[in-house]
Amino acid sequence: MISGAESELLLYGLLIGLFAGALGGTLAGLAGVGGGLVYVPLFYALLPAQPGQGMALHIFASFVAIIITGFFSARSHWRLGHIDPHTLGKLLPGLIIGAMIGLWSTLRLPEAAVLLGLALLDAWIAFDYGRTIPPDADRRPSLLLFSGPIGLASGALGIGGGTMLVPLLRRHLILRHAVGTSAACGFVMALTAVTANLLAEPDWHELMISQWPPLLGIWLGIALILPRCSHWSARLHQVSGEQNLRLALKILFFLLSACLLLAATIALLHT
Protein backbone atom coordinates (compact mmCIF):
# COMPACT_ATOMS: atom_id res chain seq x y z
CA MET A 1 0.00 0.00 0.00
CA ILE A 2 1.15 3.51 -0.83
CA SER A 3 0.61 6.08 1.91
CA GLY A 4 -0.84 9.52 1.32
CA ALA A 5 2.57 11.17 1.70
CA GLU A 6 4.14 8.73 -0.78
CA SER A 7 1.32 9.41 -3.27
CA GLU A 8 1.96 13.14 -3.05
CA LEU A 9 5.69 12.62 -3.59
CA LEU A 10 4.94 10.35 -6.56
CA LEU A 11 2.73 13.03 -8.13
CA TYR A 12 5.34 15.71 -7.41
CA GLY A 13 7.98 13.60 -9.12
CA LEU A 14 5.68 13.02 -12.08
CA LEU A 15 5.28 16.78 -12.62
CA ILE A 16 9.05 17.25 -12.44
CA GLY A 17 9.50 14.38 -14.88
CA LEU A 18 7.07 15.78 -17.44
CA PHE A 19 8.85 19.14 -17.41
CA ALA A 20 12.32 17.58 -17.45
CA GLY A 21 11.36 15.13 -20.19
CA ALA A 22 10.12 17.89 -22.48
CA LEU A 23 13.35 19.86 -22.08
CA GLY A 24 15.67 16.85 -22.06
CA GLY A 25 14.02 15.17 -25.03
CA THR A 26 14.23 18.29 -27.15
CA LEU A 27 17.87 18.79 -26.25
CA ALA A 28 18.66 15.11 -26.85
CA GLY A 29 17.24 15.06 -30.37
CA LEU A 30 18.78 18.41 -31.25
CA ALA A 31 22.23 18.12 -29.70
CA GLY A 32 22.76 14.39 -29.10
CA VAL A 33 23.16 14.83 -25.33
CA GLY A 34 21.53 12.48 -22.84
CA GLY A 35 19.66 15.27 -21.08
CA GLY A 36 21.85 15.35 -17.97
CA LEU A 37 22.70 18.99 -18.57
CA VAL A 38 19.03 19.69 -17.86
CA TYR A 39 18.27 16.85 -15.46
CA VAL A 40 21.05 17.35 -12.90
CA PRO A 41 20.41 21.10 -12.30
CA LEU A 42 16.64 20.56 -12.33
CA PHE A 43 16.75 17.66 -9.87
CA TYR A 44 19.23 19.59 -7.74
CA ALA A 45 16.77 22.50 -7.52
CA LEU A 46 13.54 20.51 -7.08
CA LEU A 47 14.45 17.17 -5.48
CA PRO A 48 15.68 17.55 -1.88
CA ALA A 49 18.44 15.18 -0.80
CA GLN A 50 19.10 13.79 2.65
CA PRO A 51 22.01 15.32 4.65
CA GLY A 52 25.32 13.87 3.55
CA GLN A 53 24.05 12.58 0.20
CA GLY A 54 25.65 15.39 -1.79
CA MET A 55 24.82 15.17 -5.49
CA ALA A 56 24.68 11.36 -5.61
CA LEU A 57 20.86 11.23 -5.64
CA HIS A 58 20.53 13.80 -8.43
CA ILE A 59 23.25 12.21 -10.55
CA PHE A 60 21.85 8.70 -10.22
CA ALA A 61 18.34 10.00 -11.01
CA SER A 62 19.80 11.76 -14.04
CA PHE A 63 21.64 8.65 -15.26
CA VAL A 64 18.47 6.53 -15.14
CA ALA A 65 16.67 9.35 -16.97
CA ILE A 66 19.49 9.32 -19.55
CA ILE A 67 18.75 5.65 -20.21
CA ILE A 68 15.16 6.61 -21.06
CA THR A 69 16.23 9.68 -23.04
CA GLY A 70 18.99 7.87 -24.87
CA PHE A 71 16.73 4.99 -25.91
CA PHE A 72 14.07 7.17 -27.51
CA SER A 73 16.55 9.64 -28.99
CA ALA A 74 18.76 6.87 -30.42
CA ARG A 75 15.70 5.10 -31.83
CA SER A 76 14.62 8.27 -33.62
CA HIS A 77 18.08 8.86 -35.06
CA TRP A 78 18.42 5.18 -36.05
CA ARG A 79 15.18 5.38 -38.02
CA LEU A 80 16.46 8.53 -39.73
CA GLY A 81 19.80 6.88 -40.55
CA HIS A 82 21.87 9.17 -38.33
CA ILE A 83 23.91 6.53 -36.42
CA ASP A 84 27.34 5.36 -37.58
CA PRO A 85 27.76 1.73 -36.30
CA HIS A 86 31.53 1.62 -36.89
CA THR A 87 32.17 4.75 -34.81
CA LEU A 88 29.74 3.52 -32.14
CA GLY A 89 31.71 0.28 -31.73
CA LYS A 90 35.02 2.13 -31.36
CA LEU A 91 33.70 4.45 -28.64
CA LEU A 92 31.68 2.14 -26.40
CA PRO A 93 34.39 0.14 -24.53
CA GLY A 94 36.13 3.21 -23.13
CA LEU A 95 32.87 5.03 -22.45
CA ILE A 96 31.40 2.11 -20.49
CA ILE A 97 34.43 1.52 -18.27
CA GLY A 98 34.86 5.22 -17.57
CA ALA A 99 31.17 5.77 -16.79
CA MET A 100 31.01 2.87 -14.32
CA ILE A 101 33.91 4.34 -12.33
CA GLY A 102 32.62 7.91 -12.65
CA LEU A 103 29.12 7.09 -11.41
CA TRP A 104 30.55 5.26 -8.38
CA SER A 105 32.70 8.31 -7.54
CA THR A 106 29.63 10.57 -7.21
CA LEU A 107 28.93 9.03 -3.82
CA ARG A 108 31.93 11.03 -2.60
CA LEU A 109 32.06 14.20 -4.76
CA PRO A 110 30.97 17.59 -3.28
CA GLU A 111 28.05 19.52 -4.81
CA ALA A 112 30.11 22.51 -5.93
CA ALA A 113 32.58 20.33 -7.85
CA VAL A 114 29.79 18.72 -9.90
CA LEU A 115 28.05 22.02 -10.66
CA LEU A 116 31.32 23.73 -11.60
CA GLY A 117 32.27 20.81 -13.83
CA LEU A 118 28.95 21.07 -15.68
CA ALA A 119 29.35 24.84 -16.06
CA LEU A 120 32.84 24.51 -17.54
CA LEU A 121 31.70 21.82 -19.97
CA ASP A 122 28.81 23.96 -21.16
CA ALA A 123 31.10 26.94 -21.68
CA TRP A 124 33.50 24.83 -23.71
CA ILE A 125 30.77 23.32 -25.87
CA ALA A 126 29.31 26.78 -26.56
CA PHE A 127 32.75 27.90 -27.74
CA ASP A 128 33.22 24.78 -29.86
CA TYR A 129 29.87 25.10 -31.65
CA GLY A 130 30.95 28.57 -32.77
CA ARG A 131 33.97 27.15 -34.60
CA THR A 132 34.05 25.88 -38.16
CA ILE A 133 35.86 22.54 -38.22
CA PRO A 134 38.11 22.12 -41.30
CA PRO A 135 37.78 18.74 -43.06
CA ASP A 136 41.41 17.81 -42.39
CA ALA A 137 41.77 14.11 -41.54
CA ASP A 138 45.27 14.61 -40.09
CA ARG A 139 43.89 16.93 -37.38
CA ARG A 140 41.09 14.63 -36.19
CA PRO A 141 41.47 13.56 -32.55
CA SER A 142 41.52 9.83 -31.75
CA LEU A 143 38.17 8.39 -30.69
CA LEU A 144 39.84 5.63 -28.65
CA LEU A 145 42.05 8.11 -26.78
CA PHE A 146 39.17 10.28 -25.59
CA SER A 147 36.40 7.74 -24.97
CA GLY A 148 37.60 6.67 -21.48
CA PRO A 149 37.96 10.19 -20.03
CA ILE A 150 34.61 11.20 -21.56
CA GLY A 151 32.93 8.20 -19.91
CA LEU A 152 34.55 9.02 -16.57
CA ALA A 153 33.41 12.66 -16.67
CA SER A 154 29.92 11.61 -17.82
CA GLY A 155 29.45 9.23 -14.89
CA ALA A 156 30.80 11.71 -12.35
CA LEU A 157 28.61 14.58 -13.59
CA GLY A 158 25.45 12.62 -14.43
CA ILE A 159 25.40 13.45 -18.13
CA GLY A 160 25.07 11.33 -21.25
CA GLY A 161 28.42 12.38 -22.70
CA GLY A 162 27.05 14.29 -25.69
CA THR A 163 28.49 17.53 -24.35
CA MET A 164 31.94 16.16 -25.11
CA LEU A 165 31.13 13.49 -27.71
CA VAL A 166 29.42 15.66 -30.31
CA PRO A 167 32.35 18.12 -30.66
CA LEU A 168 34.69 15.14 -30.97
CA LEU A 169 32.48 13.38 -33.51
CA ARG A 170 32.04 16.57 -35.54
CA ARG A 171 35.68 16.11 -36.56
CA HIS A 172 34.79 12.72 -38.07
CA LEU A 173 31.11 12.91 -39.10
CA ILE A 174 28.57 15.42 -40.34
CA LEU A 175 26.52 17.01 -37.55
CA ARG A 176 23.39 14.82 -37.77
CA HIS A 177 25.48 11.62 -37.72
CA ALA A 178 27.56 12.98 -34.83
CA VAL A 179 24.37 13.73 -32.88
CA GLY A 180 22.76 10.36 -33.62
CA THR A 181 25.86 8.35 -32.78
CA SER A 182 26.31 10.33 -29.57
CA ALA A 183 22.72 9.56 -28.51
CA ALA A 184 23.29 5.82 -29.02
CA CYS A 185 26.54 5.97 -27.05
CA GLY A 186 24.82 7.72 -24.14
CA PHE A 187 22.09 5.09 -23.93
CA VAL A 188 24.40 2.06 -23.85
CA MET A 189 26.91 3.78 -21.57
CA ALA A 190 24.30 4.87 -18.98
CA LEU A 191 22.48 1.52 -18.99
CA THR A 192 25.70 -0.41 -18.36
CA ALA A 193 27.01 1.99 -15.70
CA VAL A 194 23.74 1.99 -13.72
CA THR A 195 23.44 -1.81 -13.86
CA ALA A 196 27.04 -2.35 -12.75
CA ASN A 197 26.79 0.14 -9.88
CA LEU A 198 23.54 -1.33 -8.58
CA LEU A 199 25.08 -4.80 -8.57
CA ALA A 200 28.36 -3.76 -6.95
CA GLU A 201 27.58 -0.86 -4.56
CA PRO A 202 25.08 -1.33 -1.67
CA ASP A 203 25.02 2.44 -0.97
CA TRP A 204 22.94 2.92 -4.12
CA HIS A 205 20.23 0.56 -2.80
CA GLU A 206 19.88 2.62 0.38
CA LEU A 207 19.67 5.82 -1.62
CA MET A 208 16.96 4.47 -3.94
CA ILE A 209 14.82 3.06 -1.11
CA SER A 210 14.84 6.37 0.78
CA GLN A 211 13.63 8.37 -2.24
CA TRP A 212 11.67 5.90 -4.37
CA PRO A 213 8.30 7.77 -4.71
CA PRO A 214 9.61 11.00 -6.33
CA LEU A 215 12.21 9.08 -8.34
CA LEU A 216 9.59 6.72 -9.77
CA GLY A 217 7.38 9.70 -10.64
CA ILE A 218 10.25 11.51 -12.36
CA TRP A 219 11.22 8.53 -14.49
CA LEU A 220 7.60 7.82 -15.40
CA GLY A 221 6.98 11.44 -16.43
CA ILE A 222 10.10 11.48 -18.60
CA ALA A 223 9.12 8.20 -20.30
CA LEU A 224 5.64 9.54 -21.06
CA ILE A 225 6.60 12.81 -22.77
CA LEU A 226 10.12 12.33 -24.05
CA PRO A 227 9.54 10.16 -27.18
CA ARG A 228 7.52 12.82 -28.97
CA CYS A 229 9.91 15.64 -28.03
CA SER A 230 13.09 13.78 -29.03
CA HIS A 231 11.61 12.61 -32.35
CA TRP A 232 10.42 16.13 -33.19
CA SER A 233 13.77 17.72 -32.44
CA ALA A 234 15.73 14.99 -34.26
CA ARG A 235 13.77 15.78 -37.42
CA LEU A 236 14.96 19.40 -37.26
CA HIS A 237 18.30 18.17 -38.63
CA GLN A 238 16.48 17.23 -41.84
CA VAL A 239 14.90 20.63 -42.38
CA SER A 240 17.33 23.12 -40.80
CA GLY A 241 20.76 24.15 -42.00
CA GLU A 242 23.78 23.08 -39.95
CA GLN A 243 24.90 26.69 -39.49
CA ASN A 244 21.58 27.69 -37.90
CA LEU A 245 21.57 24.68 -35.59
CA ARG A 246 25.12 25.38 -34.48
CA LEU A 247 24.23 28.98 -33.61
CA ALA A 248 21.17 27.87 -31.63
CA LEU A 249 23.20 25.27 -29.73
CA LYS A 250 25.96 27.78 -29.01
CA ILE A 251 23.49 30.19 -27.38
CA LEU A 252 21.77 27.40 -25.47
CA PHE A 253 24.97 26.00 -23.97
CA PHE A 254 26.23 29.46 -23.07
CA LEU A 255 23.05 30.14 -21.09
CA LEU A 256 23.26 26.75 -19.36
CA SER A 257 26.88 27.45 -18.42
CA ALA A 258 25.98 30.80 -16.85
CA CYS A 259 23.16 29.27 -14.77
CA LEU A 260 25.32 26.39 -13.54
CA LEU A 261 28.20 28.69 -12.67
CA LEU A 262 25.80 30.71 -10.51
CA ALA A 263 24.57 27.51 -8.81
CA ALA A 264 28.16 26.38 -8.17
CA THR A 265 28.99 29.74 -6.61
CA ILE A 266 25.96 29.53 -4.30
CA ALA A 267 26.91 25.99 -3.28
CA LEU A 268 30.46 27.10 -2.46
CA LEU A 269 29.16 29.96 -0.33
CA HIS A 270 27.00 27.53 1.67
CA THR A 271 29.87 25.14 2.46
Coordinates of C-alpha atoms in Angstrom, one line a residue:
M1 CA 0.0 0.0 0.0
I2 CA 1.2 3.5 -0.8
S3 CA 0.6 6.1 1.9
G4 CA -0.8 9.5 1.3
A5 CA 2.6 11.2 1.7
E6 CA 4.1 8.7 -0.8
S7 CA 1.3 9.4 -3.3
E8 CA 2.0 13.1 -3.0
L9 CA 5.7 12.6 -3.6
L10 CA 4.9 10.4 -6.6
L11 CA 2.7 13.0 -8.1
Y12 CA 5.3 15.7 -7.4
G13 CA 8.0 13.6 -9.1
L14 CA 5.7 13.0 -12.1
L15 CA 5.3 16.8 -12.6
I16 CA 9.0 17.3 -12.4
G17 CA 9.5 14.4 -14.9
L18 CA 7.1 15.8 -17.4
F19 CA 8.9 19.1 -17.4
A20 CA 12.3 17.6 -17.4
G21 CA 11.4 15.1 -20.2
A22 CA 10.1 17.9 -22.5
L23 CA 13.3 19.9 -22.1
G24 CA 15.7 16.9 -22.1
G25 CA 14.0 15.2 -25.0
T26 CA 14.2 18.3 -27.2
L27 CA 17.9 18.8 -26.2
A28 CA 18.7 15.1 -26.8
G29 CA 17.2 15.1 -30.4
L30 CA 18.8 18.4 -31.3
A31 CA 22.2 18.1 -29.7
G32 CA 22.8 14.4 -29.1
V33 CA 23.2 14.8 -25.3
G34 CA 21.5 12.5 -22.8
G35 CA 19.7 15.3 -21.1
G36 CA 21.8 15.4 -18.0
L37 CA 22.7 19.0 -18.6
V38 CA 19.0 19.7 -17.9
Y39 CA 18.3 16.9 -15.5
V40 CA 21.1 17.4 -12.9
P41 CA 20.4 21.1 -12.3
L42 CA 16.6 20.6 -12.3
F43 CA 16.8 17.7 -9.9
Y44 CA 19.2 19.6 -7.7
A45 CA 16.8 22.5 -7.5
L46 CA 13.5 20.5 -7.1
L47 CA 14.4 17.2 -5.5
P48 CA 15.7 17.6 -1.9
A49 CA 18.4 15.2 -0.8
Q50 CA 19.1 13.8 2.7
P51 CA 22.0 15.3 4.7
G52 CA 25.3 13.9 3.6
Q53 CA 24.0 12.6 0.2
G54 CA 25.6 15.4 -1.8
M55 CA 24.8 15.2 -5.5
A56 CA 24.7 11.4 -5.6
L57 CA 20.9 11.2 -5.6
H58 CA 20.5 13.8 -8.4
I59 CA 23.2 12.2 -10.5
F60 CA 21.8 8.7 -10.2
A61 CA 18.3 10.0 -11.0
S62 CA 19.8 11.8 -14.0
F63 CA 21.6 8.6 -15.3
V64 CA 18.5 6.5 -15.1
A65 CA 16.7 9.3 -17.0
I66 CA 19.5 9.3 -19.5
I67 CA 18.7 5.6 -20.2
I68 CA 15.2 6.6 -21.1
T69 CA 16.2 9.7 -23.0
G70 CA 19.0 7.9 -24.9
F71 CA 16.7 5.0 -25.9
F72 CA 14.1 7.2 -27.5
S73 CA 16.6 9.6 -29.0
A74 CA 18.8 6.9 -30.4
R75 CA 15.7 5.1 -31.8
S76 CA 14.6 8.3 -33.6
H77 CA 18.1 8.9 -35.1
W78 CA 18.4 5.2 -36.0
R79 CA 15.2 5.4 -38.0
L80 CA 16.5 8.5 -39.7
G81 CA 19.8 6.9 -40.6
H82 CA 21.9 9.2 -38.3
I83 CA 23.9 6.5 -36.4
D84 CA 27.3 5.4 -37.6
P85 CA 27.8 1.7 -36.3
H86 CA 31.5 1.6 -36.9
T87 CA 32.2 4.7 -34.8
L88 CA 29.7 3.5 -32.1
G89 CA 31.7 0.3 -31.7
K90 CA 35.0 2.1 -31.4
L91 CA 33.7 4.4 -28.6
L92 CA 31.7 2.1 -26.4
P93 CA 34.4 0.1 -24.5
G94 CA 36.1 3.2 -23.1
L95 CA 32.9 5.0 -22.4
I96 CA 31.4 2.1 -20.5
I97 CA 34.4 1.5 -18.3
G98 CA 34.9 5.2 -17.6
A99 CA 31.2 5.8 -16.8
M100 CA 31.0 2.9 -14.3
I101 CA 33.9 4.3 -12.3
G102 CA 32.6 7.9 -12.6
L103 CA 29.1 7.1 -11.4
W104 CA 30.5 5.3 -8.4
S105 CA 32.7 8.3 -7.5
T106 CA 29.6 10.6 -7.2
L107 CA 28.9 9.0 -3.8
R108 CA 31.9 11.0 -2.6
L109 CA 32.1 14.2 -4.8
P110 CA 31.0 17.6 -3.3
E111 CA 28.1 19.5 -4.8
A112 CA 30.1 22.5 -5.9
A113 CA 32.6 20.3 -7.8
V114 CA 29.8 18.7 -9.9
L115 CA 28.1 22.0 -10.7
L116 CA 31.3 23.7 -11.6
G117 CA 32.3 20.8 -13.8
L118 CA 29.0 21.1 -15.7
A119 CA 29.3 24.8 -16.1
L120 CA 32.8 24.5 -17.5
L121 CA 31.7 21.8 -20.0
D122 CA 28.8 24.0 -21.2
A123 CA 31.1 26.9 -21.7
W124 CA 33.5 24.8 -23.7
I125 CA 30.8 23.3 -25.9
A126 CA 29.3 26.8 -26.6
F127 CA 32.8 27.9 -27.7
D128 CA 33.2 24.8 -29.9
Y129 CA 29.9 25.1 -31.6
G130 CA 30.9 28.6 -32.8
R131 CA 34.0 27.1 -34.6
T132 CA 34.0 25.9 -38.2
I133 CA 35.9 22.5 -38.2
P134 CA 38.1 22.1 -41.3
P135 CA 37.8 18.7 -43.1
D136 CA 41.4 17.8 -42.4
A137 CA 41.8 14.1 -41.5
D138 CA 45.3 14.6 -40.1
R139 CA 43.9 16.9 -37.4
R140 CA 41.1 14.6 -36.2
P141 CA 41.5 13.6 -32.5
S142 CA 41.5 9.8 -31.8
L143 CA 38.2 8.4 -30.7
L144 CA 39.8 5.6 -28.7
L145 CA 42.0 8.1 -26.8
F146 CA 39.2 10.3 -25.6
S147 CA 36.4 7.7 -25.0
G148 CA 37.6 6.7 -21.5
P149 CA 38.0 10.2 -20.0
I150 CA 34.6 11.2 -21.6
G151 CA 32.9 8.2 -19.9
L152 CA 34.6 9.0 -16.6
A153 CA 33.4 12.7 -16.7
S154 CA 29.9 11.6 -17.8
G155 CA 29.5 9.2 -14.9
A156 CA 30.8 11.7 -12.3
L157 CA 28.6 14.6 -13.6
G158 CA 25.4 12.6 -14.4
I159 CA 25.4 13.4 -18.1
G160 CA 25.1 11.3 -21.3
G161 CA 28.4 12.4 -22.7
G162 CA 27.0 14.3 -25.7
T163 CA 28.5 17.5 -24.4
M164 CA 31.9 16.2 -25.1
L165 CA 31.1 13.5 -27.7
V166 CA 29.4 15.7 -30.3
P167 CA 32.3 18.1 -30.7
L168 CA 34.7 15.1 -31.0
L169 CA 32.5 13.4 -33.5
R170 CA 32.0 16.6 -35.5
R171 CA 35.7 16.1 -36.6
H172 CA 34.8 12.7 -38.1
L173 CA 31.1 12.9 -39.1
I174 CA 28.6 15.4 -40.3
L175 CA 26.5 17.0 -37.6
R176 CA 23.4 14.8 -37.8
H177 CA 25.5 11.6 -37.7
A178 CA 27.6 13.0 -34.8
V179 CA 24.4 13.7 -32.9
G180 CA 22.8 10.4 -33.6
T181 CA 25.9 8.3 -32.8
S182 CA 26.3 10.3 -29.6
A183 CA 22.7 9.6 -28.5
A184 CA 23.3 5.8 -29.0
C185 CA 26.5 6.0 -27.0
G186 CA 24.8 7.7 -24.1
F187 CA 22.1 5.1 -23.9
V188 CA 24.4 2.1 -23.9
M189 CA 26.9 3.8 -21.6
A190 CA 24.3 4.9 -19.0
L191 CA 22.5 1.5 -19.0
T192 CA 25.7 -0.4 -18.4
A193 CA 27.0 2.0 -15.7
V194 CA 23.7 2.0 -13.7
T195 CA 23.4 -1.8 -13.9
A196 CA 27.0 -2.4 -12.7
N197 CA 26.8 0.1 -9.9
L198 CA 23.5 -1.3 -8.6
L199 CA 25.1 -4.8 -8.6
A200 CA 28.4 -3.8 -6.9
E201 CA 27.6 -0.9 -4.6
P202 CA 25.1 -1.3 -1.7
D203 CA 25.0 2.4 -1.0
W204 CA 22.9 2.9 -4.1
H205 CA 20.2 0.6 -2.8
E206 CA 19.9 2.6 0.4
L207 CA 19.7 5.8 -1.6
M208 CA 17.0 4.5 -3.9
I209 CA 14.8 3.1 -1.1
S210 CA 14.8 6.4 0.8
Q211 CA 13.6 8.4 -2.2
W212 CA 11.7 5.9 -4.4
P213 CA 8.3 7.8 -4.7
P214 CA 9.6 11.0 -6.3
L215 CA 12.2 9.1 -8.3
L216 CA 9.6 6.7 -9.8
G217 CA 7.4 9.7 -10.6
I218 CA 10.2 11.5 -12.4
W219 CA 11.2 8.5 -14.5
L220 CA 7.6 7.8 -15.4
G221 CA 7.0 11.4 -16.4
I222 CA 10.1 11.5 -18.6
A223 CA 9.1 8.2 -20.3
L224 CA 5.6 9.5 -21.1
I225 CA 6.6 12.8 -22.8
L226 CA 10.1 12.3 -24.1
P227 CA 9.5 10.2 -27.2
R228 CA 7.5 12.8 -29.0
C229 CA 9.9 15.6 -28.0
S230 CA 13.1 13.8 -29.0
H231 CA 11.6 12.6 -32.3
W232 CA 10.4 16.1 -33.2
S233 CA 13.8 17.7 -32.4
A234 CA 15.7 15.0 -34.3
R235 CA 13.8 15.8 -37.4
L236 CA 15.0 19.4 -37.3
H237 CA 18.3 18.2 -38.6
Q238 CA 16.5 17.2 -41.8
V239 CA 14.9 20.6 -42.4
S240 CA 17.3 23.1 -40.8
G241 CA 20.8 24.1 -42.0
E242 CA 23.8 23.1 -39.9
Q243 CA 24.9 26.7 -39.5
N244 CA 21.6 27.7 -37.9
L245 CA 21.6 24.7 -35.6
R246 CA 25.1 25.4 -34.5
L247 CA 24.2 29.0 -33.6
A248 CA 21.2 27.9 -31.6
L249 CA 23.2 25.3 -29.7
K250 CA 26.0 27.8 -29.0
I251 CA 23.5 30.2 -27.4
L252 CA 21.8 27.4 -25.5
F253 CA 25.0 26.0 -24.0
F254 CA 26.2 29.5 -23.1
L255 CA 23.0 30.1 -21.1
L256 CA 23.3 26.7 -19.4
S257 CA 26.9 27.4 -18.4
A258 CA 26.0 30.8 -16.9
C259 CA 23.2 29.3 -14.8
L260 CA 25.3 26.4 -13.5
L261 CA 28.2 28.7 -12.7
L262 CA 25.8 30.7 -10.5
A263 CA 24.6 27.5 -8.8
A264 CA 28.2 26.4 -8.2
T265 CA 29.0 29.7 -6.6
I266 CA 26.0 29.5 -4.3
A267 CA 26.9 26.0 -3.3
L268 CA 30.5 27.1 -2.5
L269 CA 29.2 30.0 -0.3
H270 CA 27.0 27.5 1.7
T271 CA 29.9 25.1 2.5

